[in-house]
Amino acid sequence: MCCKVLLWEMLAGKRPWEGLGIAPIACQVTLLGRRLPVPPTSVTCSQMSRWPPQLCQLVDECWDGDPERRPAAAELAKRLMLVQQKLKEEGELPQNMVFL
């Protein structure tokens, strides 16, 4: 649960389900099966650069209902570094976005 919520929070630049603590957020995800929209519905056109398609796909994979299909933490870290490198090379990495 932690990786998917943290990755979403990193991209959104805000906490999910505003006002809830860690335990209630965990309940939202694990017990109630709630998922955060990728990208959030509140994202404006100017904020879309925070949501590159590669990262949206990765977040979706982290939210997979089958735990066996979700990337492990080490795989997630590796893929984040690769996406960061690719975005830097393409000049599309927002200035204030650093993954690892």
mmCIF file with all atom_site columns, C-alpha atoms in Angstrom:
data_model
loop_
_atom_site.group_PDB
_atom_site.id
_atom_site.type_symbol
_atom_site.label_atom_id
_atom_site.label_alt_id
_atom_site.label_comp_id
_atom_site.label_asym_id
_atom_site.label_entity_id
_atom_site.label_seq_id
_atom_site.pdbx_PDB_ins_code
_atom_site.Cartn_x
_atom_site.Cartn_y
_atom_site.Cartn_z
_atom_site.occupancy
_atom_site.B_iso_or_equiv
_atom_site.pdbx_formal_charge
_atom_site.auth_seq_id
_atom_site.auth_comp_id
_atom_site.auth_asym_id
_atom_site.auth_atom_id
_atom_site.pdbx_PDB_model_num
ATOM 1   C CA . MET A 1 1   ? 0.000   0.000   0.000   1.00 0.00 ? 1   MET A CA 1
ATOM 2   C CA . CYS A 1 2   ? 2.744   2.469   0.882   1.00 0.00 ? 2   CYS A CA 1
ATOM 3   C CA . CYS A 1 3   ? 4.489   2.633   -2.491  1.00 0.00 ? 3   CYS A CA 1
ATOM 4   C CA . LYS A 1 4   ? 1.390   3.368   -4.528  1.00 0.00 ? 4   LYS A CA 1
ATOM 5   C CA . VAL A 1 5   ? 0.095   6.082   -2.213  1.00 0.00 ? 5   VAL A CA 1
ATOM 6   C CA . LEU A 1 6   ? 3.539   7.662   -1.824  1.00 0.00 ? 6   LEU A CA 1
ATOM 7   C CA . LEU A 1 7   ? 4.134   7.665   -5.580  1.00 0.00 ? 7   LEU A CA 1
ATOM 8   C CA . TRP A 1 8   ? 0.739   9.272   -6.169  1.00 0.00 ? 8   TRP A CA 1
ATOM 9   C CA . GLU A 1 9   ? 1.453   11.852  -3.446  1.00 0.00 ? 9   GLU A CA 1
ATOM 10  C CA . MET A 1 10  ? 4.854   12.627  -4.979  1.00 0.00 ? 10  MET A CA 1
ATOM 11  C CA . LEU A 1 11  ? 3.324   13.240  -8.392  1.00 0.00 ? 11  LEU A CA 1
ATOM 12  C CA . ALA A 1 12  ? 0.297   15.150  -7.132  1.00 0.00 ? 12  ALA A CA 1
ATOM 13  C CA . GLY A 1 13  ? 2.285   17.307  -4.736  1.00 0.00 ? 13  GLY A CA 1
ATOM 14  C CA . LYS A 1 14  ? -0.413  16.862  -2.107  1.00 0.00 ? 14  LYS A CA 1
ATOM 15  C CA . ARG A 1 15  ? -1.724  14.287  0.361   1.00 0.00 ? 15  ARG A CA 1
ATOM 16  C CA . PRO A 1 16  ? -4.498  12.028  -0.812  1.00 0.00 ? 16  PRO A CA 1
ATOM 17  C CA . TRP A 1 17  ? -7.853  12.136  0.942   1.00 0.00 ? 17  TRP A CA 1
ATOM 18  C CA . GLU A 1 18  ? -7.047  15.445  2.632   1.00 0.00 ? 18  GLU A CA 1
ATOM 19  C CA . GLY A 1 19  ? -7.434  15.400  6.403   1.00 0.00 ? 19  GLY A CA 1
ATOM 20  C CA . LEU A 1 20  ? -7.004  11.640  6.840   1.00 0.00 ? 20  LEU A CA 1
ATOM 21  C CA . GLY A 1 21  ? -4.067  10.174  8.721   1.00 0.00 ? 21  GLY A CA 1
ATOM 22  C CA . ILE A 1 22  ? -1.931  7.223   7.655   1.00 0.00 ? 22  ILE A CA 1
ATOM 23  C CA . ALA A 1 23  ? -4.143  4.509   9.190   1.00 0.00 ? 23  ALA A CA 1
ATOM 24  C CA . PRO A 1 24  ? -7.400  5.816   7.666   1.00 0.00 ? 24  PRO A CA 1
ATOM 25  C CA . ILE A 1 25  ? -5.666  6.133   4.272   1.00 0.00 ? 25  ILE A CA 1
ATOM 26  C CA . ALA A 1 26  ? -4.512  2.515   4.588   1.00 0.00 ? 26  ALA A CA 1
ATOM 27  C CA . CYS A 1 27  ? -8.117  1.527   5.342   1.00 0.00 ? 27  CYS A CA 1
ATOM 28  C CA . GLN A 1 28  ? -9.336  3.430   2.271   1.00 0.00 ? 28  GLN A CA 1
ATOM 29  C CA . VAL A 1 29  ? -6.995  1.414   0.084   1.00 0.00 ? 29  VAL A CA 1
ATOM 30  C CA . THR A 1 30  ? -6.918  -2.016  1.676   1.00 0.00 ? 30  THR A CA 1
ATOM 31  C CA . LEU A 1 31  ? -10.341 -2.475  3.222   1.00 0.00 ? 31  LEU A CA 1
ATOM 32  C CA . LEU A 1 32  ? -12.505 -0.262  1.026   1.00 0.00 ? 32  LEU A CA 1
ATOM 33  C CA . GLY A 1 33  ? -10.592 -0.865  -2.219  1.00 0.00 ? 33  GLY A CA 1
ATOM 34  C CA . ARG A 1 34  ? -10.547 2.835   -3.083  1.00 0.00 ? 34  ARG A CA 1
ATOM 35  C CA . ARG A 1 35  ? -8.134  4.064   -5.730  1.00 0.00 ? 35  ARG A CA 1
ATOM 36  C CA . LEU A 1 36  ? -6.784  7.517   -6.397  1.00 0.00 ? 36  LEU A CA 1
ATOM 37  C CA . PRO A 1 37  ? -7.376  8.936   -9.893  1.00 0.00 ? 37  PRO A CA 1
ATOM 38  C CA . VAL A 1 38  ? -4.307  9.061   -12.140 1.00 0.00 ? 38  VAL A CA 1
ATOM 39  C CA . PRO A 1 39  ? -3.887  11.931  -12.794 1.00 0.00 ? 39  PRO A CA 1
ATOM 40  C CA . PRO A 1 40  ? -6.135  13.541  -10.160 1.00 0.00 ? 40  PRO A CA 1
ATOM 41  C CA . THR A 1 41  ? -9.311  15.112  -11.487 1.00 0.00 ? 41  THR A CA 1
ATOM 42  C CA . SER A 1 42  ? -8.199  18.477  -10.070 1.00 0.00 ? 42  SER A CA 1
ATOM 43  C CA . VAL A 1 43  ? -5.058  18.635  -12.274 1.00 0.00 ? 43  VAL A CA 1
ATOM 44  C CA . THR A 1 44  ? -4.941  21.658  -14.554 1.00 0.00 ? 44  THR A CA 1
ATOM 45  C CA . CYS A 1 45  ? -3.291  21.710  -17.980 1.00 0.00 ? 45  CYS A CA 1
ATOM 46  C CA . SER A 1 46  ? -0.282  23.533  -16.527 1.00 0.00 ? 46  SER A CA 1
ATOM 47  C CA . GLN A 1 47  ? 0.189   20.736  -13.959 1.00 0.00 ? 47  GLN A CA 1
ATOM 48  C CA . MET A 1 48  ? 0.053   17.855  -16.475 1.00 0.00 ? 48  MET A CA 1
ATOM 49  C CA . SER A 1 49  ? 3.859   17.895  -16.811 1.00 0.00 ? 49  SER A CA 1
ATOM 50  C CA . ARG A 1 50  ? 3.917   16.355  -13.314 1.00 0.00 ? 50  ARG A CA 1
ATOM 51  C CA . TRP A 1 51  ? 2.084   13.324  -14.739 1.00 0.00 ? 51  TRP A CA 1
ATOM 52  C CA . PRO A 1 52  ? 4.214   11.852  -17.558 1.00 0.00 ? 52  PRO A CA 1
ATOM 53  C CA . PRO A 1 53  ? 2.551   8.837   -19.203 1.00 0.00 ? 53  PRO A CA 1
ATOM 54  C CA . GLN A 1 54  ? 5.353   6.501   -18.029 1.00 0.00 ? 54  GLN A CA 1
ATOM 55  C CA . LEU A 1 55  ? 4.677   7.428   -14.403 1.00 0.00 ? 55  LEU A CA 1
ATOM 56  C CA . CYS A 1 56  ? 0.898   7.192   -14.811 1.00 0.00 ? 56  CYS A CA 1
ATOM 57  C CA . GLN A 1 57  ? 1.388   3.653   -16.105 1.00 0.00 ? 57  GLN A CA 1
ATOM 58  C CA . LEU A 1 58  ? 3.636   2.830   -13.166 1.00 0.00 ? 58  LEU A CA 1
ATOM 59  C CA . VAL A 1 59  ? 1.088   4.171   -10.666 1.00 0.00 ? 59  VAL A CA 1
ATOM 60  C CA . ASP A 1 60  ? -1.623  2.103   -12.359 1.00 0.00 ? 60  ASP A CA 1
ATOM 61  C CA . GLU A 1 61  ? 0.561   -1.004  -12.053 1.00 0.00 ? 61  GLU A CA 1
ATOM 62  C CA . CYS A 1 62  ? 1.062   -0.285  -8.351  1.00 0.00 ? 62  CYS A CA 1
ATOM 63  C CA . TRP A 1 63  ? -2.737  -0.136  -7.903  1.00 0.00 ? 63  TRP A CA 1
ATOM 64  C CA . ASP A 1 64  ? -3.285  -3.528  -9.587  1.00 0.00 ? 64  ASP A CA 1
ATOM 65  C CA . GLY A 1 65  ? -5.808  -5.611  -7.672  1.00 0.00 ? 65  GLY A CA 1
ATOM 66  C CA . ASP A 1 66  ? -3.578  -8.681  -7.950  1.00 0.00 ? 66  ASP A CA 1
ATOM 67  C CA . PRO A 1 67  ? -0.574  -8.247  -5.640  1.00 0.00 ? 67  PRO A CA 1
ATOM 68  C CA . GLU A 1 68  ? 1.469   -10.628 -7.822  1.00 0.00 ? 68  GLU A CA 1
ATOM 69  C CA . ARG A 1 69  ? 1.255   -8.194  -10.752 1.00 0.00 ? 69  ARG A CA 1
ATOM 70  C CA . ARG A 1 70  ? 2.336   -5.143  -8.740  1.00 0.00 ? 70  ARG A CA 1
ATOM 71  C CA . PRO A 1 71  ? 6.001   -4.114  -9.033  1.00 0.00 ? 71  PRO A CA 1
ATOM 72  C CA . ALA A 1 72  ? 8.145   -4.885  -5.995  1.00 0.00 ? 72  ALA A CA 1
ATOM 73  C CA . ALA A 1 73  ? 9.716   -1.916  -4.200  1.00 0.00 ? 73  ALA A CA 1
ATOM 74  C CA . ALA A 1 74  ? 13.143  -2.590  -5.763  1.00 0.00 ? 74  ALA A CA 1
ATOM 75  C CA . GLU A 1 75  ? 11.601  -2.784  -9.248  1.00 0.00 ? 75  GLU A CA 1
ATOM 76  C CA . LEU A 1 76  ? 9.664   0.403   -8.585  1.00 0.00 ? 76  LEU A CA 1
ATOM 77  C CA . ALA A 1 77  ? 12.839  2.244   -7.528  1.00 0.00 ? 77  ALA A CA 1
ATOM 78  C CA . LYS A 1 78  ? 14.680  0.996   -10.625 1.00 0.00 ? 78  LYS A CA 1
ATOM 79  C CA . ARG A 1 79  ? 11.897  2.056   -12.964 1.00 0.00 ? 79  ARG A CA 1
ATOM 80  C CA . LEU A 1 80  ? 11.585  5.462   -11.298 1.00 0.00 ? 80  LEU A CA 1
ATOM 81  C CA . MET A 1 81  ? 15.294  6.059   -11.877 1.00 0.00 ? 81  MET A CA 1
ATOM 82  C CA . LEU A 1 82  ? 14.967  5.007   -15.536 1.00 0.00 ? 82  LEU A CA 1
ATOM 83  C CA . VAL A 1 83  ? 11.968  7.294   -16.092 1.00 0.00 ? 83  VAL A CA 1
ATOM 84  C CA . GLN A 1 84  ? 13.790  10.173  -14.385 1.00 0.00 ? 84  GLN A CA 1
ATOM 85  C CA . GLN A 1 85  ? 16.834  9.635   -16.598 1.00 0.00 ? 85  GLN A CA 1
ATOM 86  C CA . LYS A 1 86  ? 14.700  9.483   -19.753 1.00 0.00 ? 86  LYS A CA 1
ATOM 87  C CA . LEU A 1 87  ? 12.769  12.636  -18.847 1.00 0.00 ? 87  LEU A CA 1
ATOM 88  C CA . LYS A 1 88  ? 16.037  14.475  -18.119 1.00 0.00 ? 88  LYS A CA 1
ATOM 89  C CA . GLU A 1 89  ? 17.480  13.427  -21.483 1.00 0.00 ? 89  GLU A CA 1
ATOM 90  C CA . GLU A 1 90  ? 14.327  14.578  -23.262 1.00 0.00 ? 90  GLU A CA 1
ATOM 91  C CA . GLY A 1 91  ? 14.291  17.864  -21.321 1.00 0.00 ? 91  GLY A CA 1
ATOM 92  C CA . GLU A 1 92  ? 10.836  17.079  -19.965 1.00 0.00 ? 92  GLU A CA 1
ATOM 93  C CA . LEU A 1 93  ? 11.648  16.680  -16.267 1.00 0.00 ? 93  LEU A CA 1
ATOM 94  C CA . PRO A 1 94  ? 9.998   19.467  -14.256 1.00 0.00 ? 94  PRO A CA 1
ATOM 95  C CA . GLN A 1 95  ? 12.642  21.461  -12.352 1.00 0.00 ? 95  GLN A CA 1
ATOM 96  C CA . ASN A 1 96  ? 11.389  20.578  -8.883  1.00 0.00 ? 96  ASN A CA 1
ATOM 97  C CA . MET A 1 97  ? 10.793  16.877  -9.575  1.00 0.00 ? 97  MET A CA 1
ATOM 98  C CA . VAL A 1 98  ? 13.424  14.450  -8.302  1.00 0.00 ? 98  VAL A CA 1
ATOM 99  C CA . PHE A 1 99  ? 12.503  10.824  -7.711  1.00 0.00 ? 99  PHE A CA 1
ATOM 100 C CA . LEU A 1 100 ? 15.512  9.299   -5.976  1.00 0.00 ? 100 LEU A CA 1
#
